[in-house]
Tab-separated table of C-alpha atoms and ligand atoms in Angstrom:
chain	number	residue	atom	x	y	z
S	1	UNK	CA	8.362	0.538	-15.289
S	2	UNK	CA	11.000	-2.123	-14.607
S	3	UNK	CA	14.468	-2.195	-14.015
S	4	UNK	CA	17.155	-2.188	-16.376
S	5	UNK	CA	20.178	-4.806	-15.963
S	6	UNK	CA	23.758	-4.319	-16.439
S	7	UNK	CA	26.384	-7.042	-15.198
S	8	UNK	CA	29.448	-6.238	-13.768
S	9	UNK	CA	32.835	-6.610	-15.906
S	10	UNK	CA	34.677	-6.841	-13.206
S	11	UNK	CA	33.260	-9.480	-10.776
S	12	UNK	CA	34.906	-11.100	-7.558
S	13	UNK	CA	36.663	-13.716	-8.365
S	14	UNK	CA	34.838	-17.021	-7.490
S	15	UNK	CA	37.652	-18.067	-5.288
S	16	UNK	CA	37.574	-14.490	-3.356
S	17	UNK	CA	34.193	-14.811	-3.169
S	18	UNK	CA	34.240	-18.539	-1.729
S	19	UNK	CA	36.874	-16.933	0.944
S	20	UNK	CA	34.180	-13.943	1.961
S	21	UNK	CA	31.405	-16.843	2.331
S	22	UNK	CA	33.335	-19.165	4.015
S	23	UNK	CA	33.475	-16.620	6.971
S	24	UNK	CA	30.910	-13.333	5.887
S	25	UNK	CA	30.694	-12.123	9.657
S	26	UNK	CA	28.365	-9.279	9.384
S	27	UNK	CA	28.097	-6.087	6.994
S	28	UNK	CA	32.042	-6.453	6.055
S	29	UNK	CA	31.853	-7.426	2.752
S	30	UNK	CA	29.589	-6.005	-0.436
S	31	UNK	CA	28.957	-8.035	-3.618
S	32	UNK	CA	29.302	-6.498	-7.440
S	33	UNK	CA	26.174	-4.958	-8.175
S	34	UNK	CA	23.566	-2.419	-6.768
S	35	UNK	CA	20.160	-1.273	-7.255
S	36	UNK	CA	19.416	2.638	-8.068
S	37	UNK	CA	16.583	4.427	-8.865
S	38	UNK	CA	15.971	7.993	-8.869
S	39	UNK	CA	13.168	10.383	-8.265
S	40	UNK	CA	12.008	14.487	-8.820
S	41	UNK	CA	9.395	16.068	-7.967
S	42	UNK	CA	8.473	16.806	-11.298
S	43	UNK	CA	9.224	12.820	-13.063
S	44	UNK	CA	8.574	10.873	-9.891
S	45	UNK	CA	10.723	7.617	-9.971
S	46	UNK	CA	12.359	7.163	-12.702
S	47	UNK	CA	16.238	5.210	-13.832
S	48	UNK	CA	15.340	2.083	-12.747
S	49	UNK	CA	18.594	0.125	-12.577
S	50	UNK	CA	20.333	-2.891	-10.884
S	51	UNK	CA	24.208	-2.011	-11.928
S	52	UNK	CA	27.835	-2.270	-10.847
S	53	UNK	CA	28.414	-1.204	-7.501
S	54	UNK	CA	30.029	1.841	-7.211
S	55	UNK	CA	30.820	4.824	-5.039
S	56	UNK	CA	28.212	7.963	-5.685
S	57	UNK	CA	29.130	11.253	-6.419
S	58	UNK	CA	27.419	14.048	-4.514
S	59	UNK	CA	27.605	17.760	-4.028
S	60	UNK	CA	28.770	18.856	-0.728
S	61	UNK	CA	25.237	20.788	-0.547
S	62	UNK	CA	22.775	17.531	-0.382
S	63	UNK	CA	19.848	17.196	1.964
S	64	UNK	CA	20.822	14.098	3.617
S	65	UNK	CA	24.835	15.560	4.430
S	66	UNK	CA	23.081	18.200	6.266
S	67	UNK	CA	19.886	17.672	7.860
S	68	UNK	CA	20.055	13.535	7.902
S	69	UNK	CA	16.980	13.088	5.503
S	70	UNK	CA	17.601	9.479	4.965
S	71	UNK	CA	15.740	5.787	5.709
S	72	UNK	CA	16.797	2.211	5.314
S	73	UNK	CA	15.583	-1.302	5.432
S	74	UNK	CA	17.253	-4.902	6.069
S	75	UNK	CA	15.848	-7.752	4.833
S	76	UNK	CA	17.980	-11.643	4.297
S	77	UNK	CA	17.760	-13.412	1.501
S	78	UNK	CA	17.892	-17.320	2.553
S	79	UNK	CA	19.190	-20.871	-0.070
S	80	UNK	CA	16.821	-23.410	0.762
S	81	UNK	CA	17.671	-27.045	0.272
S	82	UNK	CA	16.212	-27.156	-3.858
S	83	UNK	CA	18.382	-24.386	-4.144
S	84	UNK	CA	15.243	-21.593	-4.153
S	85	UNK	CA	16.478	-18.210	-3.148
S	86	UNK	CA	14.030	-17.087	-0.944
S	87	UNK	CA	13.360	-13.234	1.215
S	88	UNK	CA	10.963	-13.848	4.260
S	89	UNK	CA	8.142	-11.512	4.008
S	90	UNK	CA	9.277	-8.466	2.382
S	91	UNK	CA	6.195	-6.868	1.484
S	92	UNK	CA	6.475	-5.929	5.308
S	93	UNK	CA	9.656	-4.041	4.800
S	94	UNK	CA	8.228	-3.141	1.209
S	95	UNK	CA	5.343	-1.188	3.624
S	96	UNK	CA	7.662	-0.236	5.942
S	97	UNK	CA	10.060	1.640	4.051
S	98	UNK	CA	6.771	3.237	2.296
S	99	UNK	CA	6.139	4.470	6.099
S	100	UNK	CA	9.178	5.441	6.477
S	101	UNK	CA	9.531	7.689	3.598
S	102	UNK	CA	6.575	9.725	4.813
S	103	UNK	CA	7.842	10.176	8.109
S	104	UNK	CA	10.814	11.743	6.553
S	105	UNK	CA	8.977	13.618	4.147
S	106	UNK	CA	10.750	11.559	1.494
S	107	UNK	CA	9.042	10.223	-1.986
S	108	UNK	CA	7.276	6.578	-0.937
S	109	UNK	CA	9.059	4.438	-3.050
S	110	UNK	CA	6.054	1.746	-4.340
S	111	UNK	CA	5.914	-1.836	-2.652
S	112	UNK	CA	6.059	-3.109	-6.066
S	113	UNK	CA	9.333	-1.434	-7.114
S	114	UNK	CA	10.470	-2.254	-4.176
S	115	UNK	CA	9.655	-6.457	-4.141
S	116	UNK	CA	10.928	-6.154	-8.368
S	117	UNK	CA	14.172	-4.086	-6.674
S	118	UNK	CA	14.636	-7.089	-4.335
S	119	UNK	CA	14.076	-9.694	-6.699
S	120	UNK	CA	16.493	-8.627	-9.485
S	121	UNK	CA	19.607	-7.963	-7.089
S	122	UNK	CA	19.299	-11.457	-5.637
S	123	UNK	CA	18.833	-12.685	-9.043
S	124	UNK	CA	22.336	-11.059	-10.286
S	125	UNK	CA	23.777	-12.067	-6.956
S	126	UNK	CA	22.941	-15.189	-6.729
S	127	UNK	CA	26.291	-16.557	-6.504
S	128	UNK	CA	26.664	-14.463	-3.119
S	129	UNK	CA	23.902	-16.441	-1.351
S	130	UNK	CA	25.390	-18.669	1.491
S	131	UNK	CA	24.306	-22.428	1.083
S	132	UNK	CA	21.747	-24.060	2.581
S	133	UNK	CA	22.371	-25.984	5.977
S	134	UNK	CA	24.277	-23.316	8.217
S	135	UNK	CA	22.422	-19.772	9.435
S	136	UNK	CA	24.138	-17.822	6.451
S	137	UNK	CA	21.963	-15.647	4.232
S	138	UNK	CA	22.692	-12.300	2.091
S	139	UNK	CA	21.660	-9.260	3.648
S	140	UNK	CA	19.785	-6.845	1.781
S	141	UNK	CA	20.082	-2.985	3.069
S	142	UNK	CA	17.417	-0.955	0.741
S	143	UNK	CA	18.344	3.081	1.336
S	144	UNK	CA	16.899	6.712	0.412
S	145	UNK	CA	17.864	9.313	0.799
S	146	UNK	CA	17.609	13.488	0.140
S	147	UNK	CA	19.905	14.321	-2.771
S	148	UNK	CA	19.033	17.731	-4.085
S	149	UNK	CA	21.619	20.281	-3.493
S	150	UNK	CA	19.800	22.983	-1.291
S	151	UNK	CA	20.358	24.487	2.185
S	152	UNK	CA	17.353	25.792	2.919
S	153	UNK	CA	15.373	23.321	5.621
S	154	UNK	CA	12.335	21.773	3.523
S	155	UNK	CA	11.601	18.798	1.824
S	156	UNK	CA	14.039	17.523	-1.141
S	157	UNK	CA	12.716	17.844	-4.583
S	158	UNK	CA	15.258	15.089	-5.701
S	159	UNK	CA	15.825	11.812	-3.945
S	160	UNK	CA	17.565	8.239	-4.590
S	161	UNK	CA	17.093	5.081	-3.362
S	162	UNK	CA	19.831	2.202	-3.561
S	163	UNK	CA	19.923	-1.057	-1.784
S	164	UNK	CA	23.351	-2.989	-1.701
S	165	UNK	CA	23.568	-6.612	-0.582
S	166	UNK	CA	26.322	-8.066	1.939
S	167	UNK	CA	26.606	-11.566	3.022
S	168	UNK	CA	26.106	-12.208	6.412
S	169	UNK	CA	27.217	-15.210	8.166
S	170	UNK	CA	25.689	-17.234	11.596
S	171	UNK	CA	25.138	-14.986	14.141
S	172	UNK	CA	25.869	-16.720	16.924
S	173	UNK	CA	29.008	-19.724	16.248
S	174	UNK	CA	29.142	-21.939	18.848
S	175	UNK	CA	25.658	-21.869	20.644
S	176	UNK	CA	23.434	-18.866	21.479
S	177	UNK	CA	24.568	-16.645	23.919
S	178	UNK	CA	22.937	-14.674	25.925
S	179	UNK	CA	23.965	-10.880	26.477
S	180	UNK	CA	23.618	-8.446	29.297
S	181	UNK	CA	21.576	-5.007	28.674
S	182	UNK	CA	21.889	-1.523	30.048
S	183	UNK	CA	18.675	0.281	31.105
S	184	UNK	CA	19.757	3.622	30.621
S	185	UNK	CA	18.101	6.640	32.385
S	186	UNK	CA	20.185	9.716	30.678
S	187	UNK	CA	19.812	9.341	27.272
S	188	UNK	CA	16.191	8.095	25.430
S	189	UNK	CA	15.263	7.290	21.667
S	190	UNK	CA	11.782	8.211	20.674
S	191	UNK	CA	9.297	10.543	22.268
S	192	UNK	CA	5.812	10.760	20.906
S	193	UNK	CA	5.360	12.516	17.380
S	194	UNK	CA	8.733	11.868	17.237
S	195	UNK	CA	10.834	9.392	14.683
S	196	UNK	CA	11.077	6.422	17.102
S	197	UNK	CA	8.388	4.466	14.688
S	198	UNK	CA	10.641	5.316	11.754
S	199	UNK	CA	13.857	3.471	10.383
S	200	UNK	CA	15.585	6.675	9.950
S	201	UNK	CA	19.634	6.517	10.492
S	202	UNK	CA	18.852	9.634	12.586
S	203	UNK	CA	17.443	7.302	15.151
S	204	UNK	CA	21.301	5.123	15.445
S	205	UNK	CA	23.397	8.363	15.215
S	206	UNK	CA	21.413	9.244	18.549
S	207	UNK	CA	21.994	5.803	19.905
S	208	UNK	CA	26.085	5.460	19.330
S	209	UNK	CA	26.879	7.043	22.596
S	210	UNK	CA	24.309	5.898	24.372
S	211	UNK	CA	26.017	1.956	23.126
S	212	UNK	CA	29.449	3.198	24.609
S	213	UNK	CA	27.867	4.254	28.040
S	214	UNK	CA	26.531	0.354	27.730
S	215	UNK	CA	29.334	-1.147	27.291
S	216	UNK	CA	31.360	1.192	29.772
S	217	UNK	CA	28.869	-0.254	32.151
S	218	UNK	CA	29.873	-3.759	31.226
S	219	UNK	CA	26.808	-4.323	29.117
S	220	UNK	CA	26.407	-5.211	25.482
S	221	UNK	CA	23.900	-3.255	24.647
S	222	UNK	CA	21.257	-0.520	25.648
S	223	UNK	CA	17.521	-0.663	26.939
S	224	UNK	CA	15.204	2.584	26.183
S	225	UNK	CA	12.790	3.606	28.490
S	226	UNK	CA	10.493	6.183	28.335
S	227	UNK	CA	8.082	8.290	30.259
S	228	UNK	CA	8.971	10.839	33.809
S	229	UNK	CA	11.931	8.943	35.875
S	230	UNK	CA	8.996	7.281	38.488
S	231	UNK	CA	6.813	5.950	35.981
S	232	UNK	CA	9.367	4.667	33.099
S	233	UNK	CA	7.916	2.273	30.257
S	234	UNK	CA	10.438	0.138	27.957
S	235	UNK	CA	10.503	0.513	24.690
S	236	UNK	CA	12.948	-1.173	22.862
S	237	UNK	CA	17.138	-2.263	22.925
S	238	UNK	CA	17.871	0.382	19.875
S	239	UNK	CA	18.232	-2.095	16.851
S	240	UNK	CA	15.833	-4.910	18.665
S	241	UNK	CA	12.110	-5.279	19.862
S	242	UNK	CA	12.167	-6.508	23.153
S	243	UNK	CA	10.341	-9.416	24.389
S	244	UNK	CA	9.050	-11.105	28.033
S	245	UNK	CA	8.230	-14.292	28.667
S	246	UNK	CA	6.305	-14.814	32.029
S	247	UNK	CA	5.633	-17.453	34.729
S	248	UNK	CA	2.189	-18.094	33.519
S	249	UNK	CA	2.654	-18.222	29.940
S	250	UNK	CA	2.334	-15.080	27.938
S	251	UNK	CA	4.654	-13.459	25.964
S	252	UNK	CA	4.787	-9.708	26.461
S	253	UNK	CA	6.440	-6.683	24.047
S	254	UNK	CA	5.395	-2.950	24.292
S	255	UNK	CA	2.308	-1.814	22.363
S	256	UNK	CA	3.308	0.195	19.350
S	257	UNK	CA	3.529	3.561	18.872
S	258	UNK	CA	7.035	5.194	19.521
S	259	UNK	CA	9.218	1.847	18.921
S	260	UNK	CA	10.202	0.301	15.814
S	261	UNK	CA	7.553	-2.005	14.042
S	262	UNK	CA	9.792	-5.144	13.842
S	263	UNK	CA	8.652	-8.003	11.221
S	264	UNK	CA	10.782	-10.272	13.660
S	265	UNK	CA	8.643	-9.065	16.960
S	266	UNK	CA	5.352	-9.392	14.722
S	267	UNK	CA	5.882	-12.917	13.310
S	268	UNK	CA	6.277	-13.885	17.421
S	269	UNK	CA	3.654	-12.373	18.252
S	270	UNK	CA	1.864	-14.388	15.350
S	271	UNK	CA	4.278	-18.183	16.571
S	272	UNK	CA	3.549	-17.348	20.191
S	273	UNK	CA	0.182	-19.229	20.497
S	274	UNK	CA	2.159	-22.826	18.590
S	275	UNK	CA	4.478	-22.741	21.690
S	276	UNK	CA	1.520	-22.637	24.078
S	277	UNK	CA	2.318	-18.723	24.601
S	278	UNK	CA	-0.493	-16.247	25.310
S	279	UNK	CA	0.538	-12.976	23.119
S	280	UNK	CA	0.176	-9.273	24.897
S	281	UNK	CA	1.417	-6.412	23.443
S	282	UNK	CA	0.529	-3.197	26.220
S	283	UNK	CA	2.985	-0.998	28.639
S	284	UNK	CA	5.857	-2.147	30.564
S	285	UNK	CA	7.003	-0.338	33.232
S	286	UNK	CA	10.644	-0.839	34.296
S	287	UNK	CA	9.725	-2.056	37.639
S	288	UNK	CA	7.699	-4.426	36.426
S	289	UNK	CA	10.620	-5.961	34.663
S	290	UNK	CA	13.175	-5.523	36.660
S	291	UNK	CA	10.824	-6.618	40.445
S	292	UNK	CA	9.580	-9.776	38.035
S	293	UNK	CA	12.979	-11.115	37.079
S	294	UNK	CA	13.681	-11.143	40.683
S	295	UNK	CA	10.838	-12.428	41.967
S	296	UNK	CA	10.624	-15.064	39.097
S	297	UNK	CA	7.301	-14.261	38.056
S	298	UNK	CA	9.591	-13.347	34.119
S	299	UNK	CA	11.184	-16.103	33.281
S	300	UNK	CA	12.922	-14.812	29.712
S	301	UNK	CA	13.930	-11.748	28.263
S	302	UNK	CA	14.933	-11.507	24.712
S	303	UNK	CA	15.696	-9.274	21.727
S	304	UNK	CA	14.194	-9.766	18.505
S	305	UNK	CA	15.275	-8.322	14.725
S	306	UNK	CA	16.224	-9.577	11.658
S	307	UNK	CA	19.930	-9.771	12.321
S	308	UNK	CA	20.241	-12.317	15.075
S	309	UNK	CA	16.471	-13.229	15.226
S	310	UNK	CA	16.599	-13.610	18.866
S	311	UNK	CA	19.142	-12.814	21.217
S	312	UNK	CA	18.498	-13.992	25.111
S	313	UNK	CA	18.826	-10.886	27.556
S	314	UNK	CA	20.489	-12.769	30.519
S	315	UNK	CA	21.219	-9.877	32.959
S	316	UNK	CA	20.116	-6.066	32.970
S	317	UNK	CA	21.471	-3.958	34.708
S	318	UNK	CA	20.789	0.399	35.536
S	319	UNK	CA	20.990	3.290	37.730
S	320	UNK	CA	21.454	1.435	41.145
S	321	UNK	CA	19.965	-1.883	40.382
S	322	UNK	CA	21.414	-5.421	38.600
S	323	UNK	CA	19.327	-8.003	38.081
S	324	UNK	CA	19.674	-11.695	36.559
S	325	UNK	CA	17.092	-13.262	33.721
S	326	UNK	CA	15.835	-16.956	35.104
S	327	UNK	CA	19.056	-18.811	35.700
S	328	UNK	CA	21.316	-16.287	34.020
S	329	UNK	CA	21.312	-18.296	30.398
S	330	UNK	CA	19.098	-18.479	27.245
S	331	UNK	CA	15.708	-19.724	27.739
S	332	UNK	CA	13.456	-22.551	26.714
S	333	UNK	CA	10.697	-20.464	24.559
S	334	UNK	CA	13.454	-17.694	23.292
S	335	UNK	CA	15.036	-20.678	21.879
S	336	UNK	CA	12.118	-22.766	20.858
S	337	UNK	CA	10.997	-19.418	18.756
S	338	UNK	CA	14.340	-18.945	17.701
S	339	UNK	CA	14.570	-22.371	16.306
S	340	UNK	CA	10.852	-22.309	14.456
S	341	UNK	CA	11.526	-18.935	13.030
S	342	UNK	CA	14.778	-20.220	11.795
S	343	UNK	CA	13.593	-23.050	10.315
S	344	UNK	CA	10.591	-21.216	8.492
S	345	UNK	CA	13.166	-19.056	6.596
S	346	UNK	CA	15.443	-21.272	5.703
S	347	UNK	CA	12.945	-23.183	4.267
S	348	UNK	CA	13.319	-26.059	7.115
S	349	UNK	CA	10.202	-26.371	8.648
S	350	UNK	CA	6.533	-25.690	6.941
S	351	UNK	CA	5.808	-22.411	6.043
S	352	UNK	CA	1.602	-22.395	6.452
S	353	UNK	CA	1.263	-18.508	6.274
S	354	UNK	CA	2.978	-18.035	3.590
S	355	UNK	CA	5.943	-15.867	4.356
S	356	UNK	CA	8.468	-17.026	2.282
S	357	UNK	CA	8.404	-15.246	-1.131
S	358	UNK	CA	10.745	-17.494	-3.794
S	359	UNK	CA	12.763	-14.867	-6.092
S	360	UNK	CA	13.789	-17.660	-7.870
I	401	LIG	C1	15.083	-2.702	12.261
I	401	LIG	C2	14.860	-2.421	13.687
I	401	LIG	C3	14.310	-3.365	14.577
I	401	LIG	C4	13.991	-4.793	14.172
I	401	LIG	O1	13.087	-4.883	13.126
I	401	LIG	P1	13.018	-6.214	12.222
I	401	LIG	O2	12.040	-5.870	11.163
I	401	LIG	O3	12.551	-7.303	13.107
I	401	LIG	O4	14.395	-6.452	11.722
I	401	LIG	C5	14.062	-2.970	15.867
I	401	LIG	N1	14.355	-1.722	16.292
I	401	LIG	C6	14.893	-0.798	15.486
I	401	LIG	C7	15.172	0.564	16.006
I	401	LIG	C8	15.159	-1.113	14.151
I	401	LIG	O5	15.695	-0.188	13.346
């Protein structure tokens, strides 16, 4: 089973497209082809095909328009200096999205559809991939979703996957700022047995009003907790893993089991011990975070995805407290990681694991 190919007739225009990639900004702009595949419960996967973009066409009765039965992925595809495109370790989001699926009760699409599904839409889209030399790369977003046509609440026996592909440029211009969270107490994301270890979109339509009680608060983004009010544990920032860096060394993120497995939090976790950084992964409680930043005993607090690899926290603030990170800007070790990770996938610095896979 492979994918079948069919080129646009209508591409962008090489100068448009030199205009989008000369300033991509983030998930504005879409390139000219897409991959689909489709699935039943009866011919598993099956239509294989990297083709024109183009809108779908649904029945108002679909799964996913009513009961959100949907996952996603988000992976960068990165030019290094011979001109290799290059994804940094997508068998992890390959596995991910596999998890995902059964969360959801969707089909698991296979890891090796999956990498081929990758490879074939950066190979078409080549053209779309950012040179080498700034912190541009092309976005891939990998979707599925319920499609059958059926109100009752069970499992779809028809689903599709698609992944489109936007470029996405630097994202931070003009040095890496730090931003300010909010530890909210009203609203959470995950519970246990719940979705939380999932990339479901259920899990950011929860979190969209929770982001506007943020930034009412004068924060950029929010910080879930979890657990009664007197004994609250962080989890994550909502699209980020979160990450402490203390007095004596060691670089702390929650233990897994209701936040998001990020491959950007794991490969850290994995650098930490090159940057003379003793890895923990165990339960924060909020006091414990917010009591260390004042006392000094953390010295950094950052965020870490795919998107922005890591963005400094530099303040947090919550329900009758406000507290500032170290001296109130980026860190030394966020930045240090920042800079290795960085260089790893854009093909910069050595790459001894092997996490760069070349698509061509
Ligand atoms: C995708 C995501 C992350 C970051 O994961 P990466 O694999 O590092 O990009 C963190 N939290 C949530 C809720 C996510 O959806």
């Amino acid at each position: 089973m492979s994918f079948s190919i069919t080129t646009t007739t209508a591409p962008t225009p090489a100068a448009r497209r030199a205009e989008i990639l000369a300033d991509p900004g983030f998930g504005r702009f879409f390139t000219d082809h897409m991959a689909t595949a489709e699935w039943t419960v009866d011919e598993g996967w099956q239509e294989l095909r990297v083709r024109p973009l183009e809108p779908f066409s649904m029945h108002p009765g679909v799964g996913v328009l009513h009961y959100g039965q949907e996952i996603f992925e988000g992976l960068k595809t990165y030019r290094h200096a011979d001109d290799s495109l290059q994804l940094f370790r997508p068998d992890m989001n390959a596995a991910r999205f596999a998890r995902s699926a059964r969360r959801l009760a969707l089909p698991e699409f296979p890891p090796e559809l999956f990498l081929e599904a990758m490879d074939e839409l950066v190979r078409i889209e080549a053209d779309w991939v950012p040179p080498h030399g700034d912190e541009a790369s092309l976005y891939l977003r990998p979707i599925e979703f319920a499609s059958e046509a059926f109100l009752g609440v069970r499992s779809s026996r028809t689903a599709t996957f698609c992944t489109v592909a936007s470029p996405a440029g630097a994202y931070f211009t003009g040095g890496v700022r730090g931003i300010r969270l909010w530890v909210t107490t009203k609203y959470t994301r995950a519970a246990v047995g719940g979705t939380g270890d999932a990339k479901c979109g259920g899990n950011y339509a929860g979190s969209l009003l929770a982001q506007t009680e943020a930034q009412e608060q004068g924060c950029d983004q929010v910080l879930y907790t979890s657990g009664p009010p007197e004994r609250r544990i962080l989890e994550e920032a909502g699209t980020m893993n979160i990450v402490l860096i203390t007095r004596s060394g060691k670089l702390v993120t929650p233990g897994l089991g209701t936040i998001l497995p990020g491959v950007t939090r794991d490969s850290l976790l994995t650098l930490a011990p090159e940057h003379g950084l003793v890895p923990v992964e165990r339960e924060i409680p909020l006091p414990e975070l917010v009591d260390g930043c004042r006392s000094g005993e953390i010295v950094e607090v950052f965020a870490a995805g795919t998107a922005a690899v890591i963005t400094p926290i530099i303040a947090l603030a919550g329900d009758g407290f406000e507290v500032t990170v170290g001296a109130g800007e980026p860190g030394p070790a966020g930045l240090a990681l920042r800079e290795h990770l960085l260089g790893i996938q854009h093909g910069d610095l050595p790459d001894p694991r092997g996490w760069m896979r070349r698509v061509c």
